[in-house]
CSV table of C-alpha atoms in Angstrom, one decimal:
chain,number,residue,atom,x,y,z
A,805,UNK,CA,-7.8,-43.2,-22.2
A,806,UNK,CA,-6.7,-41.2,-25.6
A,807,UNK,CA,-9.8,-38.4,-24.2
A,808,UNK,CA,-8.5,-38.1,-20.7
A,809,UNK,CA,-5.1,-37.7,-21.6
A,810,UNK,CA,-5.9,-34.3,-24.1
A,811,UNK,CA,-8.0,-33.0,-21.1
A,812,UNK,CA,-4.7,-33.9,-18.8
A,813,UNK,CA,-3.0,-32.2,-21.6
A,814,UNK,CA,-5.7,-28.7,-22.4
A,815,UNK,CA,-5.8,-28.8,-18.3
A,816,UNK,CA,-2.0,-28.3,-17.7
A,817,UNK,CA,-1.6,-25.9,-20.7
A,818,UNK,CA,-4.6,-23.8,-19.2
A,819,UNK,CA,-2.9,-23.3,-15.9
A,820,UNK,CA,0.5,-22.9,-17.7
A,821,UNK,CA,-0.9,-20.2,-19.3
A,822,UNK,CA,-3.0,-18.4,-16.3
A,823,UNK,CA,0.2,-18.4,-14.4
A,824,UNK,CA,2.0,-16.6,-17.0
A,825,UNK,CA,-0.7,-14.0,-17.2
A,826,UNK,CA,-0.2,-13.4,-13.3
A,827,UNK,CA,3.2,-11.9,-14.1
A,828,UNK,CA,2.8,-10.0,-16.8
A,829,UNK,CA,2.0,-6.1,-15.9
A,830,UNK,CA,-1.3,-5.1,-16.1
A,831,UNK,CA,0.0,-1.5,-16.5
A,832,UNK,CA,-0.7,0.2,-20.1
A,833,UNK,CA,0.2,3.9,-21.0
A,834,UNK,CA,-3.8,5.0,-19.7
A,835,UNK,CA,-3.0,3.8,-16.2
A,836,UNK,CA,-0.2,4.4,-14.1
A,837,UNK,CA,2.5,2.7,-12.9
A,838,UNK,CA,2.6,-0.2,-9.9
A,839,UNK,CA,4.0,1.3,-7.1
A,840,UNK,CA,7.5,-0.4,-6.4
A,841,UNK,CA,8.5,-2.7,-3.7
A,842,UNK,CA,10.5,-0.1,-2.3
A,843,UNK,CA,7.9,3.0,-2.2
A,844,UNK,CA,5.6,0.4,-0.1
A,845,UNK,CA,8.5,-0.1,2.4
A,846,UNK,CA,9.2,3.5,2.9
A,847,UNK,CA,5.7,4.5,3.3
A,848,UNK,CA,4.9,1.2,5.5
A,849,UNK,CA,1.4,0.7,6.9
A,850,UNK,CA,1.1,4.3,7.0
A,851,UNK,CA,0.4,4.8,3.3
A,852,UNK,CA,-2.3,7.5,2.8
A,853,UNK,CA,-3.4,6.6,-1.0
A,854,UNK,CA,-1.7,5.4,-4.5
A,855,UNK,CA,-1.8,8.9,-6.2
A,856,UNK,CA,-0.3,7.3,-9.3
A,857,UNK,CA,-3.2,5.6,-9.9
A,858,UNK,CA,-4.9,8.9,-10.9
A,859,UNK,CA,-2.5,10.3,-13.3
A,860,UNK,CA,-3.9,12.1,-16.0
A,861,UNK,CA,-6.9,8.9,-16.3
A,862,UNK,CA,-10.7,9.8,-17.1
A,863,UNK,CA,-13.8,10.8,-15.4
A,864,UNK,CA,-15.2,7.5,-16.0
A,865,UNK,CA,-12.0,5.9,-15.0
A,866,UNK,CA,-11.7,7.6,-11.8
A,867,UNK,CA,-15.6,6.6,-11.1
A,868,UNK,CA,-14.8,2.8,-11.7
A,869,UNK,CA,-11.7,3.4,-8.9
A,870,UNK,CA,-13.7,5.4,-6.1
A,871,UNK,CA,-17.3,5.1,-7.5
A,872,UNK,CA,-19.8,8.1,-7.7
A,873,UNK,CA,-18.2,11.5,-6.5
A,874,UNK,CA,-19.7,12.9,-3.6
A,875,UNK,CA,-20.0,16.5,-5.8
A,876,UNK,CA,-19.0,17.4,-8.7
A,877,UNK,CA,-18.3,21.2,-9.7
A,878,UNK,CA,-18.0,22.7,-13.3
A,879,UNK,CA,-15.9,25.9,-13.4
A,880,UNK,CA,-13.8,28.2,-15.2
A,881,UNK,CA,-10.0,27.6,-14.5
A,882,UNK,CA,-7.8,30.6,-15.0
A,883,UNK,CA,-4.3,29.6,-15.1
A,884,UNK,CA,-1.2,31.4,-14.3
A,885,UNK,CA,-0.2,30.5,-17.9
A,886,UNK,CA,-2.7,33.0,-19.5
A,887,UNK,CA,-4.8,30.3,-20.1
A,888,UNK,CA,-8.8,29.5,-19.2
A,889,UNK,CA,-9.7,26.1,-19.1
A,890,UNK,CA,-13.1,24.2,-19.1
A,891,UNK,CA,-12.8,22.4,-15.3
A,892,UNK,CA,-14.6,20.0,-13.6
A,893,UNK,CA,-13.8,18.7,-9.6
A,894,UNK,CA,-14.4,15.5,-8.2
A,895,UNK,CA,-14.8,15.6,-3.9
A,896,UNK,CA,-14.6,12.3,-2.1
A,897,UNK,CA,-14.0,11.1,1.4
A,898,UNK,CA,-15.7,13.8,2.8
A,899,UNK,CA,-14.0,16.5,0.9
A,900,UNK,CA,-10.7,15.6,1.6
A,901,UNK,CA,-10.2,14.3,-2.1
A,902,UNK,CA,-9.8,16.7,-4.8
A,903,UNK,CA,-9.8,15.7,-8.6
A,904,UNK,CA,-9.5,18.7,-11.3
A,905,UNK,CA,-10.2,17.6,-14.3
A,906,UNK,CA,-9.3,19.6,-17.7
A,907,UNK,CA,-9.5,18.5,-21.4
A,908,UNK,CA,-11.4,15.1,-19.5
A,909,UNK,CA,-8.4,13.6,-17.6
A,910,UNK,CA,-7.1,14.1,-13.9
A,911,UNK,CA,-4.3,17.2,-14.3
A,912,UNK,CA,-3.9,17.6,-9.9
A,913,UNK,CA,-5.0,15.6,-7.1
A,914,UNK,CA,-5.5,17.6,-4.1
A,915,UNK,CA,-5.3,16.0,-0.4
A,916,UNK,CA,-6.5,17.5,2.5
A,917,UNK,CA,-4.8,16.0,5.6
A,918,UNK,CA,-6.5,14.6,8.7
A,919,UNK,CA,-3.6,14.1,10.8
A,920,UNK,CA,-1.0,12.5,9.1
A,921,UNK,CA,2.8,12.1,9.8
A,922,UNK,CA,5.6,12.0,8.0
A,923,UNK,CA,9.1,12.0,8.8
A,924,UNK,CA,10.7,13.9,5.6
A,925,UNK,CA,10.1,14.8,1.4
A,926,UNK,CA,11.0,11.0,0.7
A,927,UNK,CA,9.1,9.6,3.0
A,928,UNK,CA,5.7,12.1,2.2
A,929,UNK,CA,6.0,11.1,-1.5
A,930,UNK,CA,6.3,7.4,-0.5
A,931,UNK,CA,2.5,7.9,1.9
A,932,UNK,CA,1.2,8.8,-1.8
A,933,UNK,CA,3.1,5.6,-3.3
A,934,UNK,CA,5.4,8.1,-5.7
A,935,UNK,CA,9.4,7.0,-6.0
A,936,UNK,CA,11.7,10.4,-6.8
A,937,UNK,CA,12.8,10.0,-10.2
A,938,UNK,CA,16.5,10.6,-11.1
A,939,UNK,CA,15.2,14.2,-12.5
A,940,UNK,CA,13.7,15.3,-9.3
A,941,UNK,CA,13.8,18.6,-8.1
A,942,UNK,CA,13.4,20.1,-4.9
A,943,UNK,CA,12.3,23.6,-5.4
A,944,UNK,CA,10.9,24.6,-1.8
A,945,UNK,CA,11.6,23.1,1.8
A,946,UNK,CA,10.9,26.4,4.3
A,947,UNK,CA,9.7,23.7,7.5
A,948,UNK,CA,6.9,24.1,6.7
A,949,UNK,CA,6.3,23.3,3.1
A,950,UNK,CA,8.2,21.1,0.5
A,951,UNK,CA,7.6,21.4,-3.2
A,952,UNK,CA,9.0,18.8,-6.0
A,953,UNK,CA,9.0,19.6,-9.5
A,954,UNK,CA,10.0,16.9,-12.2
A,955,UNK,CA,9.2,14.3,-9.4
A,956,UNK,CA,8.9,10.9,-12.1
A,957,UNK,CA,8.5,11.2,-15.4
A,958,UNK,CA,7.0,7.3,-16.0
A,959,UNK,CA,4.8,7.7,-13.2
A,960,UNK,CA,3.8,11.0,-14.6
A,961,UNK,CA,4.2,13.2,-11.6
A,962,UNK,CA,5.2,16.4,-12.6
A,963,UNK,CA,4.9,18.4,-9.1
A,964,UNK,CA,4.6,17.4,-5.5
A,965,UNK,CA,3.8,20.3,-2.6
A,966,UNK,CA,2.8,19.6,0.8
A,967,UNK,CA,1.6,22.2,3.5
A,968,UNK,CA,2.2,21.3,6.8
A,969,UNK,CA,-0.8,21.8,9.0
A,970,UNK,CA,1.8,22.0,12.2
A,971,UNK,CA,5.0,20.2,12.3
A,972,UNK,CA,5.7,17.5,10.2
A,973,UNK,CA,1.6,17.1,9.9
A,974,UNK,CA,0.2,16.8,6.6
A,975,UNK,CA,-2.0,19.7,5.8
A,976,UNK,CA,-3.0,20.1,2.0
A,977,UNK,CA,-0.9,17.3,-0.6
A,978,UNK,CA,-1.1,19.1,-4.2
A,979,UNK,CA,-0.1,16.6,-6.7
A,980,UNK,CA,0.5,18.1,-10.3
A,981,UNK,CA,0.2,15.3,-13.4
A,982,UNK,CA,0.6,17.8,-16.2
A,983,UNK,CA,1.8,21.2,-15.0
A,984,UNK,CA,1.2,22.4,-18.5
A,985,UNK,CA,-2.2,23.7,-17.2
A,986,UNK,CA,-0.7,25.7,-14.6
């Protein structure tokens, strides 16, 4: 009786303490943010990808999220800061991914649209699962393109731009995680 009422006992502390773990985070500072409640709303069933997921995480990280790349490219990167970096690009989903890599994490994400809508600015950054941060910007909106700088600094989204391919259709998504490189 004494035995069966410690296994009663381990038993209940066990799932006690599995259920706790289910609620705690399992974001750290190497991998984004969760995408909020509200960002998912906004973007509805229509969401494209979770860009957030890729900020500024590894090769090897980035493999264990899509698998192998379909190519990979080693190049020089001049920047318009003066700079030349060591780059390497990731293409998947039949090149309409883009990862640049620099210093061996994800600096841009590049999307290449395939017909996808969106209504407005807010409602294009919610399709990549990106909430505006209270320090956004919005440096460009011409109808045809819309740029964000300082879009969220926890979810480490420095820049936003979209190029519409024709009205209010996604053309080219270029998401910037650290703009120091450009």
């Amino acid at each position: 009786m004494y035995r069966q009422s410690v296994l009663f006992t381990l038993g209940v502390l066990l799932l006690i303490i599995v259920a706790a773990c289910g609620q705690i985070p399992a974001s750290t500072d190497e991998q984004a943010a969760p995408t909020s409640s509200a960002v998912v709303e906004e973007a509805g069933e229509d969401m494209i990808i979770n860009a957030v997921q890729f900020a500024g995480i590894s090769e090897k990280q980035l493999i264990e999220l899509l698998g192998e790349p379909e190519s990979k490219e080693d190049w020089s990167f001049s920047s318009a800061n003066g700079q030349k970096y060591k780059a390497l690009t990731y293409v998947y989903d039949n090149g309409n991914q883009e990862f640049l890599f620099i210093d061996g994490k994800v600096v841009r994400f590049t999307f290449y649209g395939t017909g996808q809508k969106y209504k407005d600015g807010k409602h294009a950054l919610a399709l990549f699962g990106i909430e505006p941060g209270p320090n956004i910007t919005l440096v460009t909106n011409t109808g045809s393109a819309i740029k964000y700088q300082r879009v969220h600094e926890s979810m480490k989204i420095d820049e936003f731009w979209l190029i519409e391919d024709s009205e209010k259709t996604i053309g080219t998504v270029k998401i910037t995680y650290d703009s120091r490189y450009f």
